[in-house]
CSV table of C-alpha atoms in Angstrom, one decimal:
chain,number,residue,atom,x,y,z
A,1,UNK,CA,-114.5,224.9,186.7
A,2,UNK,CA,-112.9,227.0,183.1
A,3,UNK,CA,-109.3,227.9,183.6
A,4,UNK,CA,-109.0,224.0,185.9
A,5,UNK,CA,-107.2,222.8,182.5
A,6,UNK,CA,-104.8,226.0,182.5
A,7,UNK,CA,-104.0,226.1,185.9
A,8,UNK,CA,-103.3,221.9,185.9
A,9,UNK,CA,-100.7,223.3,183.6
A,10,UNK,CA,-99.4,225.7,185.3
A,11,UNK,CA,-98.6,223.3,188.1
A,12,UNK,CA,-97.2,220.6,186.3
A,13,UNK,CA,-95.2,223.1,185.1
A,14,UNK,CA,-93.6,224.4,188.9
A,15,UNK,CA,-93.8,220.5,189.6
A,16,UNK,CA,-91.3,219.4,186.9
A,17,UNK,CA,-89.7,222.9,187.4
A,18,UNK,CA,-89.2,221.7,191.2
A,19,UNK,CA,-88.3,218.2,190.4
A,20,UNK,CA,-85.8,219.2,187.7
A,21,UNK,CA,-83.9,221.6,190.1
A,22,UNK,CA,-84.1,218.6,193.3
A,23,UNK,CA,-82.8,216.1,190.8
A,24,UNK,CA,-79.6,218.3,189.6
A,25,UNK,CA,-78.7,219.6,193.2
A,26,UNK,CA,-80.6,223.1,193.4
A,27,UNK,CA,-78.8,225.9,191.4
A,28,UNK,CA,-81.9,227.6,191.4
A,29,UNK,CA,-85.3,227.9,191.0
A,30,UNK,CA,-86.1,230.9,189.3
A,31,UNK,CA,-83.8,229.4,186.2
A,32,UNK,CA,-85.6,226.4,186.3
A,33,UNK,CA,-89.2,228.1,186.7
A,34,UNK,CA,-88.6,230.5,183.8
A,35,UNK,CA,-87.6,227.6,181.5
A,36,UNK,CA,-90.5,225.6,182.6
A,37,UNK,CA,-92.5,228.1,181.7
A,38,UNK,CA,-91.2,228.5,178.2
A,39,UNK,CA,-91.3,224.9,177.3
A,40,UNK,CA,-94.7,224.7,178.2
A,41,UNK,CA,-96.0,227.9,176.3
A,42,UNK,CA,-93.8,225.9,173.3
A,43,UNK,CA,-95.6,222.8,174.2
A,44,UNK,CA,-98.8,225.0,173.9
A,45,UNK,CA,-98.5,226.9,170.8
A,46,UNK,CA,-97.7,222.9,169.2
A,47,UNK,CA,-100.9,221.3,170.1
A,48,UNK,CA,-103.0,224.5,169.4
A,49,UNK,CA,-101.5,226.6,166.9
A,50,UNK,CA,-98.8,224.0,165.0
A,51,UNK,CA,-100.8,220.7,164.7
A,52,UNK,CA,-103.8,222.0,165.7
A,53,UNK,CA,-104.5,218.3,167.5
A,54,UNK,CA,-106.3,220.4,170.3
A,55,UNK,CA,-108.1,223.3,171.1
A,56,UNK,CA,-108.2,225.8,175.1
A,57,UNK,CA,-111.4,223.9,175.3
A,58,UNK,CA,-109.4,220.4,176.1
A,59,UNK,CA,-107.4,218.6,178.1
A,60,UNK,CA,-105.0,217.3,175.1
A,61,UNK,CA,-103.2,220.2,175.2
A,62,UNK,CA,-102.6,219.8,178.2
A,63,UNK,CA,-99.6,216.5,178.1
A,64,UNK,CA,-98.2,218.2,175.1
A,65,UNK,CA,-97.2,221.5,177.4
A,66,UNK,CA,-96.0,218.7,180.0
A,67,UNK,CA,-93.9,217.3,177.8
A,68,UNK,CA,-92.7,220.8,176.1
A,69,UNK,CA,-91.5,221.6,179.3
A,70,UNK,CA,-89.9,218.6,180.1
A,71,UNK,CA,-88.4,218.7,176.8
A,72,UNK,CA,-86.8,222.0,177.9
A,73,UNK,CA,-85.5,221.7,181.0
A,74,UNK,CA,-83.3,218.5,179.7
A,75,UNK,CA,-82.0,221.0,177.4
A,76,UNK,CA,-81.3,223.3,179.7
A,77,UNK,CA,-79.7,221.3,181.9
A,78,UNK,CA,-77.5,219.5,179.2
A,79,UNK,CA,-75.9,223.0,177.0
A,80,UNK,CA,-75.8,225.4,180.5
A,81,UNK,CA,-72.6,226.9,181.4
A,82,UNK,CA,-71.6,224.5,184.4
A,83,UNK,CA,-68.1,227.5,185.3
């Protein structure tokens, strides 16, 4: 299971996007998945490249990626246009 951490992060990001979409009234799952994916990438980048708290060989970066996804989803729903 060489890539289990990557699969877990992606599935966690999809789960966060789905939950956020359910909680906010189902305005579009595609947008929340996109925002969640960008947040995952940002969280990974912070953990692995900026703060160097982890490498891709460990599971430490996975919570960082999920936290980045959650922060981006919160920001998305706070600052989106509500016509």
